[in-house]
Tab-separated table of C-alpha atoms in Angstrom:
chain	number	residue	atom	x	y	z
A	1	MET	CA	8.000	-45.802	-47.514
A	2	LYS	CA	6.940	-48.374	-44.981
A	3	GLU	CA	8.013	-50.947	-47.583
A	4	TYR	CA	11.327	-49.191	-48.302
A	5	ALA	CA	13.383	-51.877	-46.638
A	6	ALA	CA	11.600	-54.780	-48.553
A	7	PHE	CA	13.528	-53.706	-51.623
A	8	ASP	CA	17.226	-53.902	-52.444
A	9	ALA	CA	18.923	-51.137	-54.520
A	10	MET	CA	17.939	-52.648	-57.841
A	11	GLY	CA	14.298	-53.012	-56.687
A	12	LEU	CA	14.267	-49.280	-55.484
A	13	ALA	CA	15.593	-48.330	-58.917
A	14	GLU	CA	12.732	-50.318	-60.650
A	15	LEU	CA	10.245	-48.404	-58.498
A	16	VAL	CA	11.649	-45.146	-59.671
A	17	ARG	CA	11.591	-46.156	-63.362
A	18	ALA	CA	7.940	-47.287	-62.969
A	19	GLY	CA	6.987	-43.917	-61.376
A	20	GLU	CA	5.829	-45.631	-58.117
A	21	VAL	CA	8.180	-43.499	-56.077
A	22	SER	CA	10.463	-40.555	-56.764
A	23	SER	CA	14.091	-40.248	-56.161
A	24	LYS	CA	13.461	-37.278	-53.816
A	25	GLU	CA	11.060	-39.439	-51.608
A	26	LEU	CA	13.794	-42.299	-51.447
A	27	LEU	CA	16.341	-39.711	-50.461
A	28	ASP	CA	14.206	-38.186	-47.735
A	29	GLU	CA	13.546	-41.679	-46.327
A	30	ALA	CA	17.229	-42.639	-46.356
A	31	VAL	CA	18.227	-39.448	-44.665
A	32	SER	CA	15.611	-39.907	-42.008
A	33	ARG	CA	16.896	-43.434	-41.454
A	34	ALA	CA	20.556	-42.204	-41.287
A	35	HIS	CA	19.646	-39.922	-38.514
A	36	ALA	CA	18.028	-42.719	-36.545
A	37	ALA	CA	20.944	-44.969	-37.096
A	38	GLN	CA	23.463	-42.323	-36.193
A	39	SER	CA	21.838	-41.928	-32.792
A	40	GLU	CA	21.990	-45.670	-32.188
A	41	LEU	CA	25.116	-46.768	-33.908
A	42	ASN	CA	27.266	-43.652	-34.624
A	43	CYS	CA	27.982	-44.872	-38.110
A	44	PHE	CA	28.180	-41.624	-40.197
A	45	SER	CA	31.053	-39.203	-40.283
A	46	SER	CA	28.935	-36.605	-42.253
A	47	LEU	CA	25.596	-36.192	-43.980
A	48	TYR	CA	25.030	-33.777	-46.836
A	49	PRO	CA	21.492	-34.098	-48.169
A	50	ASP	CA	21.788	-30.722	-49.916
A	51	LEU	CA	24.557	-31.969	-52.193
A	52	ALA	CA	22.411	-34.997	-52.868
A	53	GLU	CA	19.315	-32.891	-53.746
A	54	ALA	CA	21.426	-30.821	-56.128
A	55	GLN	CA	22.370	-34.028	-57.945
A	56	LEU	CA	18.752	-34.981	-58.491
A	57	ALA	CA	18.472	-32.085	-60.869
A	58	ASP	CA	20.884	-33.761	-63.273
A	59	LEU	CA	20.274	-37.335	-62.498
A	60	PRO	CA	20.913	-39.950	-65.273
A	61	THR	CA	17.663	-41.935	-65.925
A	62	ASP	CA	19.261	-45.000	-67.682
A	63	GLY	CA	21.612	-46.141	-64.963
A	64	PRO	CA	20.954	-49.439	-63.190
A	65	PHE	CA	20.583	-47.533	-59.834
A	66	ALA	CA	18.903	-44.323	-61.026
A	67	GLY	CA	17.429	-42.541	-58.160
A	68	VAL	CA	18.757	-44.830	-55.429
A	69	PRO	CA	20.221	-43.190	-52.244
A	70	PHE	CA	23.861	-44.243	-51.544
A	71	ILE	CA	26.703	-43.615	-48.958
A	72	THR	CA	30.495	-43.694	-49.442
A	73	LYS	CA	33.146	-44.421	-46.885
A	74	ASP	CA	35.183	-41.551	-45.226
A	75	LEU	CA	38.400	-42.949	-46.623
A	76	ALA	CA	40.032	-41.684	-49.786
A	77	VAL	CA	36.789	-41.501	-51.803
A	78	MET	CA	36.256	-37.940	-52.836
A	79	ILE	CA	32.899	-36.230	-53.524
A	80	ASP	CA	33.123	-32.730	-54.712
A	81	GLY	CA	32.007	-30.316	-51.935
A	82	ALA	CA	31.725	-33.001	-49.214
A	83	PRO	CA	33.972	-33.497	-46.105
A	84	LEU	CA	36.703	-36.088	-46.189
A	85	THR	CA	38.644	-36.729	-42.985
A	86	ASN	CA	39.971	-40.311	-43.438
A	87	GLY	CA	38.882	-40.812	-39.802
A	88	SER	CA	41.858	-38.634	-38.637
A	89	VAL	CA	41.942	-35.477	-36.451
A	90	SER	CA	44.843	-34.523	-38.759
A	91	TRP	CA	42.235	-34.239	-41.631
A	92	LYS	CA	39.440	-32.472	-39.659
A	93	GLY	CA	37.790	-29.751	-41.679
A	94	HIS	CA	38.937	-30.958	-45.100
A	95	VAL	CA	36.501	-30.664	-47.939
A	96	SER	CA	37.024	-32.428	-51.275
A	97	SER	CA	37.252	-30.148	-54.462
A	98	GLN	CA	36.772	-32.879	-57.005
A	99	ASP	CA	35.210	-36.383	-57.440
A	100	SER	CA	37.103	-39.663	-57.315
A	101	VAL	CA	36.905	-41.710	-60.485
A	102	LEU	CA	34.750	-44.198	-58.519
A	103	THR	CA	32.343	-41.310	-57.536
A	104	GLU	CA	32.080	-40.323	-61.270
A	105	ARG	CA	31.115	-43.943	-62.168
A	106	TYR	CA	28.619	-44.075	-59.328
A	107	ARG	CA	27.060	-40.908	-60.505
A	108	LYS	CA	26.672	-42.352	-64.078
A	109	ALA	CA	25.007	-45.465	-62.539
A	110	GLY	CA	22.361	-43.064	-61.133
A	111	LEU	CA	23.240	-43.323	-57.411
A	112	VAL	CA	22.415	-40.331	-55.209
A	113	MET	CA	25.252	-39.848	-52.630
A	114	PHE	CA	24.097	-38.121	-49.383
A	115	GLY	CA	26.619	-39.132	-46.640
A	116	GLN	CA	29.864	-40.715	-45.647
A	117	THR	CA	30.303	-43.570	-43.218
A	118	THR	CA	32.896	-43.771	-40.432
A	119	SER	CA	36.244	-45.316	-40.723
A	120	PRO	CA	39.188	-45.778	-38.194
A	121	GLU	CA	42.092	-43.521	-38.921
A	122	PHE	CA	43.403	-44.258	-42.365
A	123	GLY	CA	41.585	-47.654	-42.312
A	124	LEU	CA	44.299	-49.071	-40.158
A	125	THR	CA	42.323	-51.609	-37.989
A	126	THR	CA	39.583	-54.170	-38.109
A	127	THR	CA	37.209	-52.051	-35.838
A	128	THR	CA	35.681	-48.703	-36.606
A	129	GLU	CA	36.747	-46.565	-33.725
A	130	SER	CA	38.453	-43.224	-33.742
A	131	THR	CA	39.322	-40.297	-31.548
A	132	LEU	CA	37.568	-38.077	-34.158
A	133	TYR	CA	34.299	-39.845	-34.327
A	134	GLY	CA	34.131	-42.323	-31.427
A	135	GLN	CA	32.977	-45.915	-31.508
A	136	THR	CA	30.700	-47.317	-34.270
A	137	ARG	CA	28.455	-49.991	-32.790
A	138	ASN	CA	27.135	-53.252	-34.246
A	139	PRO	CA	23.322	-53.323	-34.840
A	140	TRP	CA	23.346	-57.086	-33.612
A	141	ASP	CA	25.025	-56.218	-30.403
A	142	VAL	CA	25.868	-52.586	-29.579
A	143	THR	CA	28.587	-53.703	-27.268
A	144	ARG	CA	30.624	-55.111	-30.126
A	145	THR	CA	32.379	-53.876	-33.252
A	146	SER	CA	30.695	-53.694	-36.563
A	147	GLY	CA	34.083	-54.511	-38.134
A	148	GLY	CA	36.630	-52.284	-39.712
A	149	SER	CA	37.686	-50.484	-41.500
A	150	SER	CA	34.337	-50.208	-43.371
A	151	GLY	CA	32.342	-50.563	-40.127
A	152	GLY	CA	30.197	-47.462	-40.668
A	153	ALA	CA	29.095	-48.812	-44.023
A	154	SER	CA	28.321	-52.236	-42.665
A	155	ALA	CA	26.351	-50.791	-39.725
A	156	ALA	CA	24.282	-48.631	-41.814
A	157	VAL	CA	23.309	-51.285	-44.383
A	158	ALA	CA	22.608	-53.864	-41.587
A	159	ALA	CA	20.394	-51.355	-39.755
A	160	GLY	CA	18.326	-50.610	-42.831
A	161	VAL	CA	19.499	-47.137	-43.853
A	162	VAL	CA	20.398	-48.219	-47.480
A	163	PRO	CA	20.538	-51.571	-49.064
A	164	LEU	CA	24.042	-51.069	-50.475
A	165	ALA	CA	27.128	-49.030	-49.501
A	166	GLN	CA	30.612	-48.325	-50.719
A	167	ALA	CA	33.438	-50.003	-48.726
A	168	SER	CA	37.217	-50.602	-49.188
A	169	ASP	CA	39.605	-53.437	-48.382
A	170	GLY	CA	43.346	-53.346	-47.635
A	171	GLY	CA	43.460	-56.421	-45.330
A	172	GLY	CA	39.856	-57.537	-44.968
A	173	SER	CA	38.052	-54.158	-44.531
A	174	ILE	CA	35.125	-55.142	-46.761
A	175	ARG	CA	34.846	-58.664	-45.737
A	176	ILE	CA	35.274	-58.330	-41.933
A	177	PRO	CA	32.545	-55.699	-41.501
A	178	ALA	CA	30.261	-57.745	-43.709
A	179	ALA	CA	30.890	-60.758	-41.580
A	180	CYS	CA	30.289	-58.827	-38.311
A	181	THR	CA	26.895	-57.480	-39.476
A	182	GLY	CA	25.362	-60.187	-41.581
A	183	LEU	CA	25.980	-58.791	-44.945
A	184	PHE	CA	27.464	-59.815	-48.281
A	185	GLY	CA	30.836	-58.295	-49.113
A	186	MET	CA	33.160	-58.759	-52.126
A	187	LYS	CA	36.741	-57.761	-52.343
A	188	PRO	CA	37.574	-57.588	-56.076
A	189	SER	CA	40.755	-58.591	-57.781
A	190	ARG	CA	43.630	-56.134	-57.878
A	191	GLY	CA	43.112	-53.610	-60.640
A	192	ARG	CA	39.337	-54.346	-60.995
A	193	THR	CA	38.075	-50.960	-59.657
A	194	PRO	CA	39.358	-47.404	-59.844
A	195	MET	CA	41.349	-45.746	-57.039
A	196	GLY	CA	42.010	-42.435	-58.873
A	197	PRO	CA	42.437	-39.757	-59.922
A	198	LEU	CA	45.286	-39.007	-57.562
A	199	GLN	CA	46.678	-42.454	-57.554
A	200	THR	CA	45.713	-45.729	-59.123
A	201	GLU	CA	46.525	-48.116	-56.308
A	202	GLY	CA	46.606	-48.046	-52.448
A	203	TRP	CA	49.085	-49.712	-50.028
A	204	ASN	CA	51.283	-50.846	-53.006
A	205	GLY	CA	48.293	-52.547	-54.646
A	206	MET	CA	46.991	-54.336	-51.366
A	207	SER	CA	43.967	-51.974	-51.035
A	208	THR	CA	40.942	-52.080	-53.372
A	209	VAL	CA	37.422	-50.663	-53.305
A	210	HIS	CA	33.783	-52.047	-53.637
A	211	ALA	CA	30.819	-52.500	-51.408
A	212	VAL	CA	28.817	-54.362	-48.794
A	213	SER	CA	25.172	-55.164	-49.467
A	214	ARG	CA	22.199	-57.093	-48.245
A	215	THR	CA	21.696	-58.864	-51.607
A	216	VAL	CA	24.219	-60.500	-53.948
A	217	ARG	CA	22.684	-59.063	-57.105
A	218	ASP	CA	23.041	-55.394	-55.857
A	219	ASN	CA	26.723	-56.159	-55.214
A	220	ALA	CA	27.356	-57.638	-58.637
A	221	ALA	CA	25.527	-54.920	-60.509
A	222	LEU	CA	27.443	-52.264	-58.689
A	223	LEU	CA	30.748	-53.883	-59.751
A	224	ASP	CA	29.402	-54.065	-63.414
A	225	ALA	CA	28.798	-50.341	-63.151
A	226	SER	CA	32.143	-49.502	-61.615
A	227	HIS	CA	34.880	-51.768	-62.903
A	228	GLY	CA	37.321	-51.095	-65.619
A	229	ARG	CA	40.694	-49.523	-66.309
A	230	GLU	CA	41.316	-45.932	-65.314
A	231	THR	CA	43.668	-43.253	-66.653
A	232	GLY	CA	47.273	-44.056	-65.660
A	233	SER	CA	46.608	-47.655	-64.333
A	234	ARG	CA	49.548	-49.869	-64.771
A	235	TYR	CA	47.630	-53.031	-64.528
A	236	VAL	CA	43.965	-54.184	-64.868
A	237	ALA	CA	42.081	-57.200	-63.707
A	238	PRO	CA	41.189	-59.864	-66.348
A	239	THR	CA	38.129	-58.916	-68.451
A	240	PRO	CA	35.070	-60.829	-67.330
A	241	GLU	CA	33.462	-63.182	-69.808
A	242	GLY	CA	29.948	-61.615	-69.306
A	243	SER	CA	28.427	-59.449	-66.614
A	244	PHE	CA	28.786	-60.076	-62.940
A	245	LEU	CA	25.023	-59.646	-62.558
A	246	GLU	CA	24.255	-62.440	-65.025
A	247	ALA	CA	26.608	-64.724	-63.082
A	248	VAL	CA	24.517	-64.322	-59.926
A	249	SER	CA	21.421	-66.054	-61.374
A	250	ARG	CA	23.460	-68.951	-62.916
A	251	ASP	CA	24.315	-71.894	-60.727
A	252	PRO	CA	27.904	-72.953	-61.070
A	253	VAL	CA	28.856	-76.286	-62.227
A	254	PRO	CA	29.878	-78.611	-59.405
A	255	LEU	CA	32.941	-77.181	-57.784
A	256	LYS	CA	35.865	-78.661	-55.882
A	257	ILE	CA	36.434	-76.426	-52.872
A	258	ALA	CA	39.295	-76.496	-50.243
A	259	LEU	CA	38.255	-76.145	-46.608
A	260	TRP	CA	40.825	-74.203	-44.534
A	261	ARG	CA	40.770	-74.599	-40.766
A	262	THR	CA	43.994	-73.163	-39.748
A	263	ALA	CA	45.452	-69.692	-40.750
A	264	PRO	CA	49.101	-69.346	-42.034
A	265	ASN	CA	49.964	-67.682	-38.699
A	266	GLY	CA	48.790	-70.715	-36.802
A	267	THR	CA	45.494	-69.273	-35.516
A	268	GLU	CA	42.853	-71.963	-34.770
A	269	LEU	CA	39.119	-71.570	-35.138
A	270	SER	CA	36.933	-70.806	-32.162
A	271	PRO	CA	34.039	-73.331	-31.564
A	272	GLU	CA	31.526	-70.914	-33.189
A	273	ALA	CA	33.627	-70.471	-36.355
A	274	ALA	CA	34.330	-74.229	-36.590
A	275	GLU	CA	30.512	-74.837	-36.278
A	276	GLY	CA	29.834	-72.463	-39.066
A	277	LEU	CA	32.449	-73.898	-41.311
A	278	THR	CA	31.205	-77.455	-40.940
A	279	ALA	CA	27.609	-76.350	-41.605
A	280	THR	CA	28.723	-74.482	-44.788
A	281	GLY	CA	30.627	-77.429	-45.936
A	282	HIS	CA	27.555	-79.688	-45.599
A	283	LEU	CA	25.425	-76.974	-47.441
A	284	LEU	CA	27.924	-76.992	-50.300
A	285	GLU	CA	27.864	-80.755	-50.500
A	286	SER	CA	24.023	-80.676	-50.536
A	287	LEU	CA	24.339	-78.482	-53.615
A	288	GLY	CA	26.625	-80.933	-55.432
A	289	HIS	CA	30.002	-79.455	-54.715
A	290	THR	CA	32.983	-81.372	-53.348
A	291	VAL	CA	34.534	-80.119	-50.146
A	292	VAL	CA	38.085	-81.288	-49.130
A	293	GLU	CA	40.290	-80.285	-46.289
A	294	ALA	CA	43.441	-78.849	-47.824
A	295	ALA	CA	45.675	-75.671	-47.506
A	296	PRO	CA	48.863	-74.369	-49.191
A	297	VAL	CA	52.067	-73.967	-47.094
A	298	LEU	CA	52.422	-70.259	-46.527
A	299	ASN	CA	54.609	-68.484	-43.984
A	300	GLY	CA	52.186	-66.267	-42.075
A	301	GLU	CA	54.769	-64.694	-39.867
A	302	GLU	CA	56.785	-63.508	-42.836
A	303	LEU	CA	53.745	-62.321	-44.824
A	304	GLY	CA	52.427	-60.500	-41.734
A	305	LYS	CA	55.778	-58.691	-41.233
A	306	ALA	CA	55.777	-57.768	-44.926
A	307	ALA	CA	52.353	-56.291	-44.699
A	308	LEU	CA	53.253	-54.334	-41.638
A	309	PHE	CA	56.292	-52.741	-43.327
A	310	THR	CA	54.306	-51.996	-46.478
A	311	ILE	CA	51.411	-50.397	-44.724
A	312	SER	CA	53.716	-48.461	-42.293
A	313	ALA	CA	55.711	-47.032	-45.152
A	314	ASN	CA	52.549	-45.933	-46.882
A	315	VAL	CA	51.182	-44.433	-43.693
A	316	ALA	CA	54.296	-42.401	-43.243
A	317	ALA	CA	54.091	-41.150	-46.817
A	318	ALA	CA	50.427	-40.133	-46.385
A	319	ILE	CA	51.131	-38.236	-43.162
A	320	ASP	CA	54.035	-36.381	-44.796
A	321	ALA	CA	51.799	-35.592	-47.781
A	322	ARG	CA	49.194	-34.243	-45.399
A	323	SER	CA	51.877	-32.132	-43.750
A	324	VAL	CA	52.611	-30.629	-47.126
A	325	MET	CA	49.005	-29.739	-47.663
A	326	LEU	CA	48.795	-28.156	-44.171
A	327	GLY	CA	52.047	-26.170	-44.519
A	328	ARG	CA	53.288	-27.568	-41.207
A	329	ASP	CA	54.066	-30.955	-39.697
A	330	VAL	CA	51.207	-33.121	-38.537
A	331	ARG	CA	51.439	-33.225	-34.750
A	332	GLU	CA	51.538	-36.353	-32.782
A	333	ASP	CA	48.310	-35.325	-30.893
A	334	GLU	CA	46.472	-35.321	-34.233
A	335	LEU	CA	47.117	-39.009	-34.754
A	336	GLU	CA	46.138	-42.197	-32.859
A	337	PRO	CA	48.884	-43.682	-30.824
A	338	ILE	CA	49.320	-46.713	-32.952
A	339	THR	CA	49.169	-44.696	-36.157
A	340	PHE	CA	51.922	-42.475	-34.889
A	341	ALA	CA	54.018	-45.562	-34.049
A	342	MET	CA	53.400	-47.002	-37.459
A	343	ALA	CA	54.511	-43.878	-39.192
A	344	ASN	CA	57.665	-43.777	-37.218
A	345	LEU	CA	58.262	-47.468	-38.193
A	346	GLY	CA	57.450	-46.483	-41.850
A	347	ARG	CA	60.229	-43.906	-41.892
A	348	THR	CA	62.814	-46.340	-40.814
A	349	VAL	CA	62.023	-49.438	-42.953
A	350	PRO	CA	64.975	-50.263	-45.166
A	351	MET	CA	64.283	-49.919	-48.844
A	352	MET	CA	65.334	-53.584	-49.200
A	353	GLU	CA	62.480	-54.628	-46.934
A	354	LEU	CA	59.884	-53.157	-49.244
A	355	ALA	CA	61.327	-54.965	-52.216
A	356	ARG	CA	61.382	-58.174	-50.013
A	357	ALA	CA	57.777	-57.717	-49.095
A	358	ASN	CA	56.735	-57.384	-52.698
A	359	ASN	CA	58.711	-60.523	-53.569
A	360	LEU	CA	56.943	-62.366	-50.712
A	361	PHE	CA	53.582	-61.345	-51.976
A	362	ASN	CA	54.418	-62.532	-55.472
A	363	ALA	CA	55.672	-65.833	-54.130
A	364	ALA	CA	52.479	-66.320	-52.073
A	365	ALA	CA	50.413	-65.664	-55.248
A	366	ILE	CA	52.296	-68.264	-57.148
A	367	THR	CA	52.045	-70.723	-54.250
A	368	PHE	CA	48.225	-70.137	-53.936
A	369	GLU	CA	47.561	-70.669	-57.661
A	370	ARG	CA	49.760	-73.664	-57.902
A	371	PHE	CA	48.023	-75.198	-54.930
A	372	LEU	CA	44.691	-74.718	-56.592
A	373	ASP	CA	46.079	-76.171	-59.895
A	374	ASP	CA	47.856	-79.178	-58.292
A	375	GLN	CA	44.662	-80.085	-56.203
A	376	LYS	CA	42.365	-79.327	-59.107
A	377	LEU	CA	40.447	-76.943	-56.858
A	378	ASP	CA	38.103	-74.048	-57.901
A	379	LEU	CA	37.879	-72.121	-54.597
A	380	ILE	CA	38.748	-72.030	-50.995
A	381	LEU	CA	36.473	-71.842	-47.908
A	382	THR	CA	37.334	-70.534	-44.517
A	383	PRO	CA	35.353	-68.471	-41.868
A	384	THR	CA	35.856	-64.727	-42.455
A	385	LEU	CA	36.143	-64.345	-38.656
A	386	PHE	CA	37.968	-66.808	-36.552
A	387	ARG	CA	35.785	-65.813	-33.519
A	388	PRO	CA	32.577	-63.766	-33.112
A	389	PRO	CA	32.593	-60.070	-33.387
A	390	GLU	CA	35.041	-58.629	-30.946
A	391	LYS	CA	33.954	-56.248	-28.046
A	392	LEU	CA	34.476	-52.605	-28.696
A	393	GLY	CA	37.853	-51.153	-27.557
A	394	VAL	CA	39.942	-54.280	-27.996
A	395	LEU	CA	40.975	-53.721	-31.745
A	396	ALA	CA	41.123	-49.950	-31.531
A	397	LEU	CA	44.184	-47.909	-32.387
A	398	THR	CA	44.153	-46.487	-28.957
A	399	ALA	CA	44.457	-49.819	-27.342
A	400	SER	CA	47.736	-51.094	-26.049
A	401	PRO	CA	49.985	-52.150	-28.936
A	402	GLU	CA	50.515	-55.647	-27.674
A	403	GLN	CA	46.763	-56.224	-26.974
A	404	MET	CA	45.707	-54.713	-30.338
A	405	ASN	CA	48.305	-56.658	-32.390
A	406	ALA	CA	47.369	-59.946	-30.761
A	407	ALA	CA	43.717	-59.427	-31.189
A	408	VAL	CA	43.916	-58.098	-34.762
A	409	SER	CA	46.240	-61.028	-36.029
A	410	THR	CA	43.826	-63.658	-34.645
A	411	PHE	CA	40.428	-61.985	-35.451
A	412	ALA	CA	40.311	-62.568	-39.310
A	413	PRO	CA	43.762	-63.904	-40.079
A	414	LEU	CA	43.124	-65.255	-43.586
A	415	CYS	CA	41.587	-62.014	-44.900
A	416	PRO	CA	44.937	-60.202	-45.632
A	417	LEU	CA	46.227	-63.050	-47.766
A	418	PHE	CA	43.915	-62.138	-50.645
A	419	ASN	CA	45.072	-58.477	-50.535
A	420	GLN	CA	48.617	-59.617	-50.544
A	421	ILE	CA	48.154	-61.840	-53.685
A	422	GLY	CA	45.715	-59.656	-55.385
A	423	ALA	CA	42.913	-62.283	-55.767
A	424	PRO	CA	39.164	-61.811	-55.058
A	425	ALA	CA	37.372	-63.091	-51.969
A	426	MET	CA	33.960	-62.658	-50.553
A	427	SER	CA	32.226	-63.007	-47.146
A	428	VAL	CA	28.814	-64.686	-47.284
A	429	PRO	CA	26.451	-64.575	-44.223
A	430	LEU	CA	25.830	-68.222	-43.714
A	431	HIS	CA	26.171	-68.634	-39.980
A	432	TRP	CA	24.911	-66.951	-36.688
A	433	THR	CA	26.115	-67.935	-33.209
A	434	ASP	CA	23.849	-68.980	-30.383
A	435	PRO	CA	21.838	-66.199	-28.726
A	436	THR	CA	23.518	-64.383	-25.766
A	437	GLU	CA	22.204	-61.873	-23.143
A	438	THR	CA	23.505	-58.782	-25.273
A	439	ALA	CA	22.798	-60.521	-28.681
A	440	PRO	CA	19.445	-62.185	-28.287
A	441	GLN	CA	19.329	-63.185	-31.996
A	442	GLY	CA	22.985	-64.390	-32.080
A	443	LEU	CA	25.916	-62.866	-33.774
A	444	PRO	CA	26.599	-63.099	-37.583
A	445	LEU	CA	29.829	-64.868	-38.481
A	446	GLY	CA	30.649	-64.879	-42.238
A	447	MET	CA	32.112	-67.560	-44.454
A	448	MET	CA	34.890	-66.483	-46.891
A	449	PHE	CA	35.352	-67.859	-50.365
A	450	GLY	CA	38.354	-66.963	-52.413
A	451	GLY	CA	39.678	-67.888	-55.915
A	452	ARG	CA	42.149	-67.071	-58.579
A	453	CYS	CA	42.672	-63.554	-59.728
A	454	GLY	CA	39.831	-62.547	-62.072
A	455	SER	CA	37.377	-65.182	-60.686
A	456	GLU	CA	34.668	-62.802	-59.556
A	457	GLU	CA	32.153	-64.285	-61.906
A	458	LEU	CA	32.563	-67.763	-60.331
A	459	LEU	CA	32.299	-66.271	-56.844
A	460	TYR	CA	29.157	-64.316	-57.718
A	461	SER	CA	27.661	-67.480	-59.220
A	462	LEU	CA	28.194	-69.521	-56.109
A	463	ALA	CA	27.130	-66.549	-53.863
A	464	GLY	CA	23.817	-66.472	-55.826
A	465	GLN	CA	23.311	-70.188	-55.370
A	466	LEU	CA	24.069	-70.040	-51.689
A	467	GLU	CA	21.672	-67.057	-51.263
A	468	ARG	CA	18.939	-68.934	-52.907
A	469	ALA	CA	19.620	-72.186	-50.914
A	470	ASP	CA	19.997	-70.474	-47.490
A	471	PRO	CA	18.668	-66.850	-47.642
A	472	TRP	CA	19.595	-64.283	-45.168
A	473	VAL	CA	17.914	-61.149	-46.437
A	474	ASP	CA	14.928	-61.499	-44.030
A	475	ARG	CA	17.225	-61.596	-40.858
A	476	PHE	CA	17.045	-58.163	-39.133
A	477	PRO	CA	19.243	-57.085	-36.195
A	478	PRO	CA	17.913	-55.698	-33.063
A	479	VAL	CA	18.766	-52.122	-34.106
A	480	TRP	CA	16.618	-51.800	-37.162
A	481	VAL	CA	15.803	-48.234	-38.186
A	482	GLY	CA	12.891	-49.266	-40.373
């Protein structure tokens, strides 16, 4: 078990298949590490090793991750018999009575689920802080955020609890935590992964689910195991030509990549982000790719307003649904202040505004793809974060609305675009800032690549090439539970 962290999830599964370690031994090690990480980082909302041990009795042996311990996010992903609070006091005490479709696919892949990671209330911000669970801390600097809304997942993986964890993304919530903690994170195309069985999309299609990981191959293999149409889905992402895992080991042909320096809302890069972007551009050119500075013309203010209306309307509907479950109205003191305000906004958004928001997202998707076609581009590149990981408290749903809105809109301002247009995007840990007093090894600051809808194979191919050219897997944060 001293060598546990030397293996990624696929490597651990190989050890189980070879009989060199048992799935029970891996589970015990992961649970022990989870307790250690919890005391340092507060990254778990619940642990349930008893449910995991029961799963061992009927564990599939032919799955790609057979016997590997795994954690899901405390947001919409159900595990039969496990707590699910969605980071909200209004959901405190709730226990799921069924599995999500995603969970069923994870079980079939052989993953052993033993805990859930923290999320801000309903995944509504880019930090993982809540009244219910408190602040989740970054293992690179415990005074800073591990990102949101999948910050519990990113903190746990970055600290060495597990090599791979489930995450979700409605406006950057896979990519931002990955960037904050030095991990790889992929937001898939709309319709790529299942959201059911209760619904087949989140936030009118802006939200999707997948994972953060230490290695690219784990991430790709998990998408191979979990993607595909589910019952009732009204759309599905384009079928890949091969497997996502195969793409990782295959260098892409020379690509033409657009480098974006300014977000559609006008946010400029910090010096640290600009340094990382320049260095990544040079790395790409050394690998034979062409990098050009170019960006489509998009109205960031209008897109941001459309996203706010869409999310607020969905928040209001979710709170009303919870009220029906409870048999009473959800009280104001059971919600974060900004969540409560968003719900009130959502109840007053004119129906025309939701139609207009959807039209704006469609127009942005058309503009984006035409930009790629006209410029003969394959992908875009921009920093995931426009400045280093923020201090805790600044991005929280309990902050002043003016402070929180200004901080969130400038922290990772290009991430939401790919949710709005339904295209895939990934954060790759290619840059660290200079050391500081509270971050003696520097802070990670991810680089984001995005492409056309259905281009995950191309993204994984480039990610594998970058991982081989500039590896990050041996960089460990100060808080390392192994």
